[in-house]
mmCIF file of C-alpha atoms in Angstrom:
data_model
loop_
_atom_site.group_PDB
_atom_site.id
_atom_site.type_symbol
_atom_site.label_atom_id
_atom_site.label_comp_id
_atom_site.label_asym_id
_atom_site.label_seq_id
_atom_site.Cartn_x
_atom_site.Cartn_y
_atom_site.Cartn_z
ATOM 1 C CA GLN A 1323 135.858 81.251 255.623
ATOM 2 C CA VAL A 1324 136.738 84.836 254.019
ATOM 3 C CA GLN A 1325 135.235 85.222 250.593
ATOM 4 C CA LEU A 1326 134.949 88.246 247.982
ATOM 5 C CA VAL A 1327 131.569 88.043 246.359
ATOM 6 C CA GLU A 1328 131.098 89.989 243.109
ATOM 7 C CA SER A 1329 127.875 90.963 241.394
ATOM 8 C CA GLY A 1330 126.762 93.059 238.600
ATOM 9 C CA GLY A 1331 128.183 91.628 235.494
ATOM 10 C CA GLY A 1332 126.112 90.807 232.456
ATOM 11 C CA LEU A 1333 125.457 91.549 228.636
ATOM 12 C CA VAL A 1334 125.356 95.164 227.685
ATOM 13 C CA GLN A 1335 125.327 97.214 224.370
ATOM 14 C CA ALA A 1336 128.116 99.490 223.489
ATOM 15 C CA GLY A 1337 127.917 102.758 225.009
ATOM 16 C CA GLY A 1338 125.760 101.256 228.067
ATOM 17 C CA SER A 1339 126.751 101.087 231.623
ATOM 18 C CA LEU A 1340 127.250 98.487 234.381
ATOM 19 C CA ARG A 1341 128.164 98.668 237.932
ATOM 20 C CA LEU A 1342 130.034 96.012 239.569
ATOM 21 C CA SER A 1343 130.067 95.161 243.264
ATOM 22 C CA CYS A 1344 132.472 93.066 245.417
ATOM 23 C CA ALA A 1345 131.760 92.444 248.958
ATOM 24 C CA ALA A 1346 134.114 90.716 251.600
ATOM 25 C CA SER A 1347 132.391 88.244 253.857
ATOM 26 C CA GLY A 1348 133.424 86.239 256.746
ATOM 27 C CA SER A 1349 135.488 87.405 259.678
ATOM 28 C CA VAL A 1350 137.269 90.595 258.130
ATOM 29 C CA PHE A 1351 138.501 93.244 260.539
ATOM 30 C CA GLY A 1352 139.964 95.451 257.983
ATOM 31 C CA ALA A 1353 140.498 96.366 254.356
ATOM 32 C CA ASP A 1354 143.596 98.052 252.827
ATOM 33 C CA ALA A 1355 143.921 98.247 249.194
ATOM 34 C CA MET A 1356 140.976 97.061 246.868
ATOM 35 C CA GLY A 1357 140.711 96.820 243.207
ATOM 36 C CA TRP A 1358 139.269 95.440 239.995
ATOM 37 C CA TYR A 1359 141.137 93.474 237.358
ATOM 38 C CA ARG A 1360 140.070 91.921 234.145
ATOM 39 C CA GLN A 1361 141.001 89.027 231.795
ATOM 40 C CA ALA A 1362 139.860 88.547 228.285
ATOM 41 C CA PRO A 1363 139.949 85.507 226.311
ATOM 42 C CA GLY A 1364 143.715 84.606 225.327
ATOM 43 C CA LYS A 1365 144.892 87.580 227.199
ATOM 44 C CA GLN A 1366 146.700 87.994 230.656
ATOM 45 C CA ARG A 1367 144.747 89.409 233.573
ATOM 46 C CA GLU A 1368 145.182 93.127 233.676
ATOM 47 C CA LEU A 1369 144.591 95.831 236.147
ATOM 48 C CA VAL A 1370 141.548 98.077 235.693
ATOM 49 C CA ALA A 1371 141.386 100.317 238.815
ATOM 50 C CA THR A 1372 142.441 100.323 242.586
ATOM 51 C CA ILE A 1373 141.791 102.251 245.596
ATOM 52 C CA THR A 1374 143.366 102.683 248.895
ATOM 53 C CA SER A 1375 141.628 102.663 252.223
ATOM 54 C CA GLY A 1376 141.940 106.510 252.208
ATOM 55 C CA GLY A 1377 140.387 106.669 248.885
ATOM 56 C CA ASN A 1378 143.345 107.324 246.569
ATOM 57 C CA THR A 1379 142.582 105.723 243.011
ATOM 58 C CA ASN A 1380 144.436 104.619 240.342
ATOM 59 C CA TYR A 1381 142.978 103.639 236.734
ATOM 60 C CA ALA A 1382 144.318 101.803 233.703
ATOM 61 C CA ASP A 1383 144.894 104.219 230.783
ATOM 62 C CA SER A 1384 142.135 102.297 228.729
ATOM 63 C CA VAL A 1385 139.394 102.969 231.112
ATOM 64 C CA LYS A 1386 140.406 106.509 232.503
ATOM 65 C CA GLY A 1387 137.241 108.810 231.979
ATOM 66 C CA ARG A 1388 134.877 106.202 231.747
ATOM 67 C CA VAL A 1389 135.240 104.062 234.878
ATOM 68 C CA THR A 1390 134.897 105.102 238.588
ATOM 69 C CA ILE A 1391 136.137 102.946 241.500
ATOM 70 C CA SER A 1392 134.643 103.607 244.940
ATOM 71 C CA ARG A 1393 134.435 101.729 248.292
ATOM 72 C CA ASP A 1394 132.541 101.594 251.451
ATOM 73 C CA ASN A 1395 134.914 100.975 254.326
ATOM 74 C CA LEU A 1396 132.098 100.006 256.726
ATOM 75 C CA LYS A 1397 130.701 97.295 254.489
ATOM 76 C CA ASN A 1398 134.241 96.159 253.237
ATOM 77 C CA THR A 1399 132.756 96.598 249.708
ATOM 78 C CA VAL A 1400 134.286 98.027 246.445
ATOM 79 C CA TYR A 1401 132.397 99.195 243.373
ATOM 80 C CA LEU A 1402 133.244 99.721 239.806
ATOM 81 C CA GLN A 1403 131.087 102.011 237.789
ATOM 82 C CA MET A 1404 131.512 101.593 234.001
ATOM 83 C CA ASN A 1405 130.099 103.934 231.408
ATOM 84 C CA SER A 1406 130.250 104.216 227.716
ATOM 85 C CA LEU A 1407 131.424 100.619 227.501
ATOM 86 C CA LYS A 1408 133.188 99.278 224.371
ATOM 87 C CA PRO A 1409 133.348 95.746 223.076
ATOM 88 C CA GLU A 1410 137.164 95.762 223.944
ATOM 89 C CA ASP A 1411 135.936 95.839 227.687
ATOM 90 C CA THR A 1412 134.584 92.446 227.351
ATOM 91 C CA ALA A 1413 136.283 90.305 230.039
ATOM 92 C CA VAL A 1414 135.822 88.418 233.182
ATOM 93 C CA TYR A 1415 136.194 91.037 235.876
ATOM 94 C CA TYR A 1416 137.982 90.112 239.045
ATOM 95 C CA CYS A 1417 137.985 92.040 242.480
ATOM 96 C CA SER A 1418 140.986 91.776 244.671
ATOM 97 C CA ALA A 1419 141.257 93.083 248.190
ATOM 98 C CA TYR A 1420 144.201 93.113 251.035
ATOM 99 C CA LEU A 1421 142.220 92.007 253.993
ATOM 100 C CA PHE A 1422 142.874 91.624 257.723
ATOM 101 C CA THR A 1423 141.667 88.275 258.919
ATOM 102 C CA GLY A 1424 142.704 85.496 261.201
ATOM 103 C CA GLY A 1425 145.308 87.932 262.692
ATOM 104 C CA ARG A 1426 147.198 88.481 259.588
ATOM 105 C CA TRP A 1427 146.845 90.648 256.108
ATOM 106 C CA ALA A 1428 146.572 88.660 253.069
ATOM 107 C CA ASN A 1429 145.329 89.238 249.495
ATOM 108 C CA TYR A 1430 142.284 87.719 248.258
ATOM 109 C CA TRP A 1431 140.470 87.286 244.759
ATOM 110 C CA GLY A 1432 136.946 87.043 243.976
ATOM 111 C CA GLN A 1433 135.638 84.225 241.648
ATOM 112 C CA GLY A 1434 135.067 86.792 238.739
ATOM 113 C CA THR A 1435 131.968 87.996 236.932
ATOM 114 C CA GLN A 1436 131.449 88.174 233.230
ATOM 115 C CA VAL A 1437 131.030 91.450 231.488
ATOM 116 C CA THR A 1438 130.083 91.335 227.777
ATOM 117 C CA VAL A 1439 129.741 94.281 225.501
ATOM 118 C CA SER A 1440 128.109 93.806 222.263
ATOM 119 C CA SER A 1441 128.858 96.106 219.400
#
């Protein structure tokens, strides 16, 4: 069974940093686009950052300059380094990955990890 397992969330003061990780486990034979999304209470899920297998990145305007997405293709793992965190960054963060498994490509989501930034 393929899963995306996230880690690294937690409580941090404003101005602090966190690094999120998301690893694909199971019979995964390739990963294309990977990314991070977030959902704050009462709001829709929104894109934070994405990265292609070739390393091209895309960031939401709200996080540009504060967040860096990266990946390890050998480990099918994507990371999100978040610096200068603000209270408005508080949300559940989800990773997403387009994976080749079971002979086909499909999109998978992680279970989410809570990030709370206190003022």
